[in-house]
CSV table of C-alpha atoms in Angstrom, one decimal:
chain,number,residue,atom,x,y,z
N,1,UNK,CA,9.3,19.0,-2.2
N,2,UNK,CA,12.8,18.2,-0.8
N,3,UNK,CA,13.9,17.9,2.6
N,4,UNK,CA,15.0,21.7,2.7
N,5,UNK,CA,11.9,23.1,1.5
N,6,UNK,CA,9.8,21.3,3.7
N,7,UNK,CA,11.6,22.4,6.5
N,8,UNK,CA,11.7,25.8,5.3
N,9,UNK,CA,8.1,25.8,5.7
N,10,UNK,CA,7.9,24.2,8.8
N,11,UNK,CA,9.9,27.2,9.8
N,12,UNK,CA,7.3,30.1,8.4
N,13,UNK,CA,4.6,28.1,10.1
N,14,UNK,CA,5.9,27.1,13.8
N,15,UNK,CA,8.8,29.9,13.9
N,16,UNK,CA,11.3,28.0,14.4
N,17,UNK,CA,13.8,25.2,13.3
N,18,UNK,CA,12.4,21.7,12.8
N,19,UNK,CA,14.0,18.9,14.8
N,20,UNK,CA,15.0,17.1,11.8
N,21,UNK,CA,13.0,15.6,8.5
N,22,UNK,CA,11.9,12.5,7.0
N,23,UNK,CA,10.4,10.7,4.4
N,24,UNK,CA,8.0,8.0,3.4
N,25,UNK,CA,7.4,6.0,0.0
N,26,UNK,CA,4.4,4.5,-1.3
N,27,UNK,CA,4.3,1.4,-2.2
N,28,UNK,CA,3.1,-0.6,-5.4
N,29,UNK,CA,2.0,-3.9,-5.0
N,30,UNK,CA,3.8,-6.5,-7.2
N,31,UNK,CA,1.1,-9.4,-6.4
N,32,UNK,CA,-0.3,-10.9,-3.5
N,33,UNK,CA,-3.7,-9.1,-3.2
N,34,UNK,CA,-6.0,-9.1,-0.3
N,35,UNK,CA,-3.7,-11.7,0.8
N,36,UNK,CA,-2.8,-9.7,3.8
N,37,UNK,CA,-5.5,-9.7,6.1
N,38,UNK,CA,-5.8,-13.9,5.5
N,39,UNK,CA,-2.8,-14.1,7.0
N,40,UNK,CA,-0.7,-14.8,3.6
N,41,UNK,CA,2.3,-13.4,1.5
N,42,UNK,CA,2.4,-10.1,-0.8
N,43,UNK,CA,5.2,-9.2,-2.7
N,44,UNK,CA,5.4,-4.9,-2.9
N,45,UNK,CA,8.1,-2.6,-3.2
N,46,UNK,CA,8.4,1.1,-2.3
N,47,UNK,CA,8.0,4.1,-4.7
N,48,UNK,CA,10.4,7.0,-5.1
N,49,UNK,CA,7.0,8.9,-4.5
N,50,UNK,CA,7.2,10.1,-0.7
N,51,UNK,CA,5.2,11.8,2.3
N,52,UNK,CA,8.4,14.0,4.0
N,53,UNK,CA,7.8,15.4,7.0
N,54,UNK,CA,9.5,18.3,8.7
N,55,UNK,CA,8.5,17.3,12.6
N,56,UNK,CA,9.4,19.1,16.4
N,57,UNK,CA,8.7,17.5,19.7
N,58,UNK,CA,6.6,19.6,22.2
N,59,UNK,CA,5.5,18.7,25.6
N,60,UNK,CA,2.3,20.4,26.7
N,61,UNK,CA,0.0,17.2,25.1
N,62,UNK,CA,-0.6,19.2,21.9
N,63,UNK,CA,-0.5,18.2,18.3
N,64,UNK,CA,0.2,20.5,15.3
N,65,UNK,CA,-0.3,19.4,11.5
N,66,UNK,CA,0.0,21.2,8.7
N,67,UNK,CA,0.1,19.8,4.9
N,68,UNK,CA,1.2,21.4,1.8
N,69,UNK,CA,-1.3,19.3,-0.4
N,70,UNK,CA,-4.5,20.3,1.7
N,71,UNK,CA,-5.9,23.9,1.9
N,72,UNK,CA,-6.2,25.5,5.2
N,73,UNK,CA,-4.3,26.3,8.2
N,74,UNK,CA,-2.7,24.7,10.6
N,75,UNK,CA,-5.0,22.1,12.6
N,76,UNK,CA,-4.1,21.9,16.9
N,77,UNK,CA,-5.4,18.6,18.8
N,78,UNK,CA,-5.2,18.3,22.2
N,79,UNK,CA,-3.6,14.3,22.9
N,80,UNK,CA,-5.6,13.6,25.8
N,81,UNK,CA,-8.9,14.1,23.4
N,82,UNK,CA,-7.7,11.6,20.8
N,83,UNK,CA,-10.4,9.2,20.1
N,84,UNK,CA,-11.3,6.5,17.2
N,85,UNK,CA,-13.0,7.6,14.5
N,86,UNK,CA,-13.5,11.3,16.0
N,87,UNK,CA,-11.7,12.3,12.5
N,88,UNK,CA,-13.2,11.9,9.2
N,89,UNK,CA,-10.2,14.5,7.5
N,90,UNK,CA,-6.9,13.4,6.4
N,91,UNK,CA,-5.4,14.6,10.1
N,92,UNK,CA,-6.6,11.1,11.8
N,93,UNK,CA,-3.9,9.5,9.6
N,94,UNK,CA,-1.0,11.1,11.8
N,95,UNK,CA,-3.2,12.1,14.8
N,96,UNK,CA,-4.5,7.9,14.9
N,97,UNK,CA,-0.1,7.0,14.9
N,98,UNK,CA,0.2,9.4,18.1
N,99,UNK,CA,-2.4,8.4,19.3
N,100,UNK,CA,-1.4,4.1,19.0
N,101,UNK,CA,1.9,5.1,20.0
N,102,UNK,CA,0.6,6.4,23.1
N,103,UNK,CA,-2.1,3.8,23.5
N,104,UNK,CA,1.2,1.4,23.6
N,105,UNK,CA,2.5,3.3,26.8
N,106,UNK,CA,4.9,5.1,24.8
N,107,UNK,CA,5.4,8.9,26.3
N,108,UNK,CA,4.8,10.9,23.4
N,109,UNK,CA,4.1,14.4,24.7
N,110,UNK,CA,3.1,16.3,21.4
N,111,UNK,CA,4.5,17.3,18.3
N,112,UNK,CA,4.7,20.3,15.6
N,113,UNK,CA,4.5,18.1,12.2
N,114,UNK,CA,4.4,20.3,8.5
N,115,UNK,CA,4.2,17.4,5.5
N,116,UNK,CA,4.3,17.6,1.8
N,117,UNK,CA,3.7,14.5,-0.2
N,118,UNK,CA,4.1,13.4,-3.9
N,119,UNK,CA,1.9,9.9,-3.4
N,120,UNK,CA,-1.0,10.1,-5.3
N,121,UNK,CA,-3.9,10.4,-3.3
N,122,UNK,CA,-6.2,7.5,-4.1
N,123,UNK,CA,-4.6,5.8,-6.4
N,124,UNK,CA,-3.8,2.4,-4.5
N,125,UNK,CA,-0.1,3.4,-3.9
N,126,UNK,CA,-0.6,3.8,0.1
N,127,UNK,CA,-0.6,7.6,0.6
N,128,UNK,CA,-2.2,6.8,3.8
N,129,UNK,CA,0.7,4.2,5.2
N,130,UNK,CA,3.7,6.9,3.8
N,131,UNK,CA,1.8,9.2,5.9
N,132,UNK,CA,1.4,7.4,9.0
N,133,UNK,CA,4.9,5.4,8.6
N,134,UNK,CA,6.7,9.3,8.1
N,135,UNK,CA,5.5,10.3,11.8
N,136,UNK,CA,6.0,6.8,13.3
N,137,UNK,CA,9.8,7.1,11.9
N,138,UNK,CA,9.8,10.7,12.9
N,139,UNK,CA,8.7,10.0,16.6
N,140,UNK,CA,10.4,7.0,17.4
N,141,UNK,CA,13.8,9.0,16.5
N,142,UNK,CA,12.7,12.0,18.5
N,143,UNK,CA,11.3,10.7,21.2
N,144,UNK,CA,14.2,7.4,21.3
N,145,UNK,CA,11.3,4.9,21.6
N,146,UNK,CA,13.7,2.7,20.0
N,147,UNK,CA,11.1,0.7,17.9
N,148,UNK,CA,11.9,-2.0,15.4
N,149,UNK,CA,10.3,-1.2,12.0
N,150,UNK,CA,8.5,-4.0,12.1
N,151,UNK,CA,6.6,-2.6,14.8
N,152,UNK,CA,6.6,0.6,13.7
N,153,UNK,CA,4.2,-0.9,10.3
N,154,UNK,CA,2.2,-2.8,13.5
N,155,UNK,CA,1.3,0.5,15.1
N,156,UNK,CA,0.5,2.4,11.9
N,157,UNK,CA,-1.8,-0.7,10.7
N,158,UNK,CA,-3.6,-0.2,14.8
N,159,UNK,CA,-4.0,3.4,14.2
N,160,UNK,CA,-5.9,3.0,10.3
N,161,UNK,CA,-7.8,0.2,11.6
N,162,UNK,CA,-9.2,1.5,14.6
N,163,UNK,CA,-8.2,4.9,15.1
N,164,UNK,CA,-9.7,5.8,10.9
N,165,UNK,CA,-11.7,2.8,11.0
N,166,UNK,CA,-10.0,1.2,7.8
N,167,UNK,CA,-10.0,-2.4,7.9
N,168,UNK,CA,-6.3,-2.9,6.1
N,169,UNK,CA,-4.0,-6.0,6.6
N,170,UNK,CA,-0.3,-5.1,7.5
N,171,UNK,CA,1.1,-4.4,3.7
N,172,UNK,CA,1.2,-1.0,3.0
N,173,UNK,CA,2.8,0.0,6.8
N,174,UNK,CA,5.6,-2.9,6.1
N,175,UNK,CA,6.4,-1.8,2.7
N,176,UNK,CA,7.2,1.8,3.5
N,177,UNK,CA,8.8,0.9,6.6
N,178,UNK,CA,10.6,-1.8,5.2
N,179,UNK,CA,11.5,-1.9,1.5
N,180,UNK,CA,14.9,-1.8,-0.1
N,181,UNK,CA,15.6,0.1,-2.9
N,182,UNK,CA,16.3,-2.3,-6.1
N,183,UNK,CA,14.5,-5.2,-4.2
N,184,UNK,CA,10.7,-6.2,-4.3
N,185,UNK,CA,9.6,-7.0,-0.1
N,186,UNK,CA,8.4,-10.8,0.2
N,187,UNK,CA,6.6,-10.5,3.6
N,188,UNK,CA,4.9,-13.7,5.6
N,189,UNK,CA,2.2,-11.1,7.4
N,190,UNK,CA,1.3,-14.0,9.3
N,191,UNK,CA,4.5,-14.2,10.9
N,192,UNK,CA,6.0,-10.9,9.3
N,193,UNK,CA,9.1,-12.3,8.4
N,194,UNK,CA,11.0,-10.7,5.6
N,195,UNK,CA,13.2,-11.5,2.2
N,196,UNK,CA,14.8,-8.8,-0.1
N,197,UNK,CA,14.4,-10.2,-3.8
N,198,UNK,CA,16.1,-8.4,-6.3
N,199,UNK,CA,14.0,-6.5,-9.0
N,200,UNK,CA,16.0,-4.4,-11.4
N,201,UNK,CA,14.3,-3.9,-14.0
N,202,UNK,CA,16.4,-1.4,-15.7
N,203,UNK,CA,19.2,-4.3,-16.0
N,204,UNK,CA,17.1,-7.0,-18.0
N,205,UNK,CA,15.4,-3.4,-20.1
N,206,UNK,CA,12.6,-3.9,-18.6
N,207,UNK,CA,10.3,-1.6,-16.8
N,208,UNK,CA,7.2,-1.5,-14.5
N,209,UNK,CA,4.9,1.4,-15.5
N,210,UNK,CA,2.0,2.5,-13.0
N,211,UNK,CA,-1.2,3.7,-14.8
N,212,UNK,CA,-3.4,5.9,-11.8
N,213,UNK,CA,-6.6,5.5,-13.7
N,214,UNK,CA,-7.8,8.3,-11.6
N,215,UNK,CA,-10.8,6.6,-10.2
N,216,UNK,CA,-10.2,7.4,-6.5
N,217,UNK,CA,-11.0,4.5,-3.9
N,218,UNK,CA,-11.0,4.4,-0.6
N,219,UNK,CA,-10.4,2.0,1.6
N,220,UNK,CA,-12.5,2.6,4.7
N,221,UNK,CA,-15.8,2.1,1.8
N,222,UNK,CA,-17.7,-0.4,2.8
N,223,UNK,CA,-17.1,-3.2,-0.3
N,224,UNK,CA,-13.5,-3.5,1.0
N,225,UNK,CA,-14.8,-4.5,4.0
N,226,UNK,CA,-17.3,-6.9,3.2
N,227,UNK,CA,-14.6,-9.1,1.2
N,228,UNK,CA,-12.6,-9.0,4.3
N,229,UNK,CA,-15.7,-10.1,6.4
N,230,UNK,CA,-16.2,-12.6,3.3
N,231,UNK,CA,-12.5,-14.0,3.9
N,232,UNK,CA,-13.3,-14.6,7.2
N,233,UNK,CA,-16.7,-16.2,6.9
N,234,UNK,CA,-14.9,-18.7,4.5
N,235,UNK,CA,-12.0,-19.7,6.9
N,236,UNK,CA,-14.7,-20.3,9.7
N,237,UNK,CA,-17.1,-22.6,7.6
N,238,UNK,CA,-13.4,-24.8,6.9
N,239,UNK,CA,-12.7,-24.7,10.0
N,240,UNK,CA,-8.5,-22.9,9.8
N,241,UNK,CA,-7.6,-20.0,11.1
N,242,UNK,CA,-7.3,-18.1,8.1
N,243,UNK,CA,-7.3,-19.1,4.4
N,244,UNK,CA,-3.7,-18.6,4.5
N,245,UNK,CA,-4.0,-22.1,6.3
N,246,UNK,CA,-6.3,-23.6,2.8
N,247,UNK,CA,-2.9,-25.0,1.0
N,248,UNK,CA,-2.7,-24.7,-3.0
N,249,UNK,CA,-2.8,-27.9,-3.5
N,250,UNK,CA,-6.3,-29.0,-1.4
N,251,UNK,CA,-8.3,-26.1,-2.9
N,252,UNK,CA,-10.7,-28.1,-4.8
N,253,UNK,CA,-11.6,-30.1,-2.0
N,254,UNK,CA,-11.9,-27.0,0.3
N,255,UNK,CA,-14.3,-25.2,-3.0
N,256,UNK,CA,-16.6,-28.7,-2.7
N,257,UNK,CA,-16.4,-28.1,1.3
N,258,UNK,CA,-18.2,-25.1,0.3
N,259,UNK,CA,-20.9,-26.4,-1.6
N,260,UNK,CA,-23.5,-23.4,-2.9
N,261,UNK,CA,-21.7,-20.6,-1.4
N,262,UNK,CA,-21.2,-19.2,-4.1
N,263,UNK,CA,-19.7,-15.8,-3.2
N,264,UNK,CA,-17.5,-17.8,-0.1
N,265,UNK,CA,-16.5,-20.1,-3.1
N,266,UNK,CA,-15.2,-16.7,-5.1
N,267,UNK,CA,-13.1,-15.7,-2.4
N,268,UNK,CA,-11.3,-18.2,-1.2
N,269,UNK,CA,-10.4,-19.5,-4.6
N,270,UNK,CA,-8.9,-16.2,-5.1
N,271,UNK,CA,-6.9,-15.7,-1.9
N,272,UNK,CA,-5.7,-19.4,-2.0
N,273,UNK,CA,-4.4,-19.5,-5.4
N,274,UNK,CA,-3.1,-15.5,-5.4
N,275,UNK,CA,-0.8,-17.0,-2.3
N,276,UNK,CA,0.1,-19.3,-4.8
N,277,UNK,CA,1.1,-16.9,-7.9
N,278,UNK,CA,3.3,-14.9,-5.1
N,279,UNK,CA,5.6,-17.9,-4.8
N,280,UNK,CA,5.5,-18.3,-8.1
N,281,UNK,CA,6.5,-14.7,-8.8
N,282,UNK,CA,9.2,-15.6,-6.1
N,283,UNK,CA,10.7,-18.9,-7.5
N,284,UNK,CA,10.4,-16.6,-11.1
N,285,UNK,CA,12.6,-13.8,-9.9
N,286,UNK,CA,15.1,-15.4,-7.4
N,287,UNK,CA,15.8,-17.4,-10.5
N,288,UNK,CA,16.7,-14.6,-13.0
N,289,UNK,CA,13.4,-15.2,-15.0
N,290,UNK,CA,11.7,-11.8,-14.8
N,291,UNK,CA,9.9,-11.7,-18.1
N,292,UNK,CA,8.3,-15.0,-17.0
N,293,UNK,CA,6.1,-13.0,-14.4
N,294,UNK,CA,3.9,-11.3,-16.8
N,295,UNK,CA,1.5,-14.1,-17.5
N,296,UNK,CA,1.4,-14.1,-13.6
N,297,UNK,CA,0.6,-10.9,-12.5
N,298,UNK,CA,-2.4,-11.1,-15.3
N,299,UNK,CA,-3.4,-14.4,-14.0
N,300,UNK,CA,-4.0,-11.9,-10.9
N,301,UNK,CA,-5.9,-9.1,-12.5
N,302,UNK,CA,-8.3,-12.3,-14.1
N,303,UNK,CA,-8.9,-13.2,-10.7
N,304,UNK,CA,-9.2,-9.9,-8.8
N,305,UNK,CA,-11.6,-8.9,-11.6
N,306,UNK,CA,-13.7,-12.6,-11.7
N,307,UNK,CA,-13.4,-14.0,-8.3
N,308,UNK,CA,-13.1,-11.2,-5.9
N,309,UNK,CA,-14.9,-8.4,-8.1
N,310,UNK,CA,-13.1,-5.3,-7.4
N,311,UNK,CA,-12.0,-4.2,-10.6
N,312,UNK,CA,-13.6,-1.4,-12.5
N,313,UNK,CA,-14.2,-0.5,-16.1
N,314,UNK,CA,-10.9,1.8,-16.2
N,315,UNK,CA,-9.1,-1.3,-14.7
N,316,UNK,CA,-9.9,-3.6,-17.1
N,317,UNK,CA,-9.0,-1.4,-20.1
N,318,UNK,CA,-5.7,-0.9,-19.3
N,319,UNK,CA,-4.7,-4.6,-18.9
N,320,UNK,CA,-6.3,-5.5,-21.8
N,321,UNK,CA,-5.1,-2.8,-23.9
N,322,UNK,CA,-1.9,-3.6,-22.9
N,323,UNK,CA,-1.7,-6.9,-23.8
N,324,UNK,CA,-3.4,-5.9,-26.5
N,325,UNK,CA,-0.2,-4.1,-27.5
N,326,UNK,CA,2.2,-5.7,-27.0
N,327,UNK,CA,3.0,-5.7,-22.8
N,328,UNK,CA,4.6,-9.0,-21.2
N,329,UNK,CA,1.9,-8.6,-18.7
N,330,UNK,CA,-0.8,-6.3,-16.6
N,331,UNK,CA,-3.1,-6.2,-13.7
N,332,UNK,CA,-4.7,-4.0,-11.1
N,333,UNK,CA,-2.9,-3.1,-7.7
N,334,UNK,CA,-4.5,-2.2,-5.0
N,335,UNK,CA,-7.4,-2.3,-2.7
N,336,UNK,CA,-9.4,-2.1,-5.8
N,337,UNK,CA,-13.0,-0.3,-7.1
N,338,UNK,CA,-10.3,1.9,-9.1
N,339,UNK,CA,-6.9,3.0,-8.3
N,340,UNK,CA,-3.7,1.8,-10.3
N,341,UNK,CA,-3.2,-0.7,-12.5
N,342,UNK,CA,0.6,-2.0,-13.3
N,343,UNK,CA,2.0,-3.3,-16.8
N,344,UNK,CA,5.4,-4.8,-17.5
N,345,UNK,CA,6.6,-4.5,-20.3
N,346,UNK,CA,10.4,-4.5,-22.5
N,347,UNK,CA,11.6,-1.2,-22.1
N,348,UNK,CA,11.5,-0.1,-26.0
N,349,UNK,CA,7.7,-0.1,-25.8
N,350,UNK,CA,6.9,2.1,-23.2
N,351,UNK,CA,6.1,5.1,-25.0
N,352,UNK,CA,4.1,3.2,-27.7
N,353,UNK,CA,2.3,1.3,-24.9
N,354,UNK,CA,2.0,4.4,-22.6
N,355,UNK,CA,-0.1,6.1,-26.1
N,356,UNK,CA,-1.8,3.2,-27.0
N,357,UNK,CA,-3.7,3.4,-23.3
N,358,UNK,CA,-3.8,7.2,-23.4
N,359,UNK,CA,-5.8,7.0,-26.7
N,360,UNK,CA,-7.5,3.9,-25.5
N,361,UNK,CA,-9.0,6.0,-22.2
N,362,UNK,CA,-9.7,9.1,-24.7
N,363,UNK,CA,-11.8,6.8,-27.2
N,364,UNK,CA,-13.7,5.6,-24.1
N,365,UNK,CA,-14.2,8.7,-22.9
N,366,UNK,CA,-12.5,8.2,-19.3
N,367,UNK,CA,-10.6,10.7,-17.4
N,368,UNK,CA,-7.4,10.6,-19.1
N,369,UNK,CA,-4.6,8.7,-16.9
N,370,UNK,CA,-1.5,9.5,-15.4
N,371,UNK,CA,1.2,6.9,-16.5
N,372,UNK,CA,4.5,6.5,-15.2
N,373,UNK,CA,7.6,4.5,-14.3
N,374,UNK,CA,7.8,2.4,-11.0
N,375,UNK,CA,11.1,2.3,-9.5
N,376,UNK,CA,11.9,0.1,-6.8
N,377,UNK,CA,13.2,2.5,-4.2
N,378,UNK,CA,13.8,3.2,-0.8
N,379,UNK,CA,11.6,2.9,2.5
N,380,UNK,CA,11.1,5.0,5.3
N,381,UNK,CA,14.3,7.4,6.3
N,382,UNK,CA,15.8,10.4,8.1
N,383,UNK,CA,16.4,13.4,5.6
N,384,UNK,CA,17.9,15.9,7.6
């Protein structure tokens, strides 16, 4: 839905004009997976896939949602009841942002929100960060908070973590606050500093198709947090901060370090040397070389599937019927245990490649996937 529908709606619901409408992407990751909570580099750019939000302020402490995409009415909080983890539903996404904003000392004094979102839920494209980015963006402009995005993605990463209780890293926030259409976002999250690469596809006929296997994650399960709390294990027994700190080229002698731990072993050989394929994919597209990232992003999906074990039997038949057929290269994005996978590939074989999978998923007798065409796009933005 567009900017004037959503506010349209907001209309039959609150009876009255919304203050003004925005919108936030979802993201795909590029690579750099799992990389974010150790403190190291990802490399994702925003979807043209979007939460919009049709938002008023209000100042008696209460909080209205309403979403196009969920059944039901209209769901009224009182701000001064806000609590962690009081909210299994999809409202302590935008309820857990009010609620950081005003645990910041910000004086948010309620709110009349109506959303509408084309992110797939559960796919690993951040439908959760487009929707807590949308009423970050929305309040900071109503409410002249005057926040930097940067801090914006920081307050929306508090609110998952402990207002849901999702143990994510700073990605998905930063993207959708942050990305540049025709650009893929190289972020530090250790010291969040930012650089636009380009990534148009379409000029080197190329182009980056998404396949939602239709396996829904979620990221609040507890395997996502047990590799986290694995990461962090593995940086305590060698003694750095995080394994951001574990350099490329010392990994060997970290792994010995590590003698039998064989699970520790698993996870820091993956974090170290996926910090290492995001430079890579860097040096590869800052110097005009984009076909040249294939073999790297599947070098990722080897090690995502092998080392950190979070891939899933959809997963891996994707990439490898892609480069089965044909695609310059593949790999799962996301948090993982289903969700997306990505394939590049020229752009005269999209349609062949996008059957081959279909019929690939149908022989296997999956849940047939939804395939389509990542653009680099946008990040967070007023509408109207």
């Amino acid at each position: 839905m567009g900017a004037q529908q959503v506010a349209e709606r907001f209309a039959e619901l609150y009876g009255t004009q919304p203050e003004g409408v925005w919108a936030a992407p979802g993201r795909v990751n590029l690579i750099g997976e799992h990389t974010d909570y150790n403190d190291g580099f990802v490399m994702p750019f925003a979807l043209p896939h979007q939460t919009v939000a049709a938002v008023s302020r209000r100042d008696d402490g209460i909080l209205r949602l309403h979403s196009a995409d969920v059944e039901g009415g209209v769901v009224e909080l009182c701000l001064d009841a806000l609590a962690p983890q009081s909210d299994a539903g999809w409202t302590a996404y935008p309820a857990g942002v009010v609620w950081a904003l005003r645990e910041a000392g910000h004086a948010v004094t309620g709110a009349d929100v109506h959303l509408s979102s084309t992110v797939p839920a559960g796919a690993g494209l951040s439908s959760s960060a487009a929707l807590e980015v949308v009423i970050a963006l929305a309040l900071n402009d109503l409410y002249d908070l005057g926040l930097q995005r940067w801090k914006l993605a920081r307050l929306c990463q508090r609110a998952e973590n402990v207002y849901v209780g999702a143990p994510t890293g700073i990605m998905d926030q930063t993207a959708s606050a942050c990305c540049e259409a025709g650009h893929a976002l190289f972020l530090d999250t250790r010291d969040l500093s930012q650089r636009q690469i380009p990534f148009d596809l379409a000029a080197e006929g190329l182009r980056l198709l998404v396949v939602d296997t239709q396996v829904k994650h979620a990221h609040s399960g507890g395997e996502y947090g047990k590799r986290r709390a694995g990461c962090e294990k593995g940086a305590a027994l060698l003694g750095v901060d995080a394994l951001r700190d574990i350099p490329y080229a010392g990994l060997d002698a970290a792994l010995a370090r590590l003698g039998d731990e064989e699970e520790t072993v698993r996870l820091v050989r993956h974090i170290v040397t996926e910090n290492h394929r995001v430079e890579r994919v860097v040096e590869l597209l800052t110097a005009g070389d984009t076909r040249a990232i294939g073999p790297v992003l599947t070098e990722g999906h080897a090690s995502l599937r092998d080392d950190f074990r979070i891939s899933c039997p959809e997963l891996d038949l994707v990439v490898d019927t892609a480069l089965g057929a044909g695609a310059l290269g593949a790999r799962m994005t996301g948090g993982g245990f289903g969700g997306s996978a990505i394939v590049l590939t020229e752009a005269t074989e999209v349609d062949t490649l996008t059957k081959t999978i279909e019929e690939a998923f149908l022989k296997a007798d999956f849940t047939a996937p939804r395939v389509f065409e990542a653009v680099p796009s946008a990040g967070a933005r007023r509408l109207a």
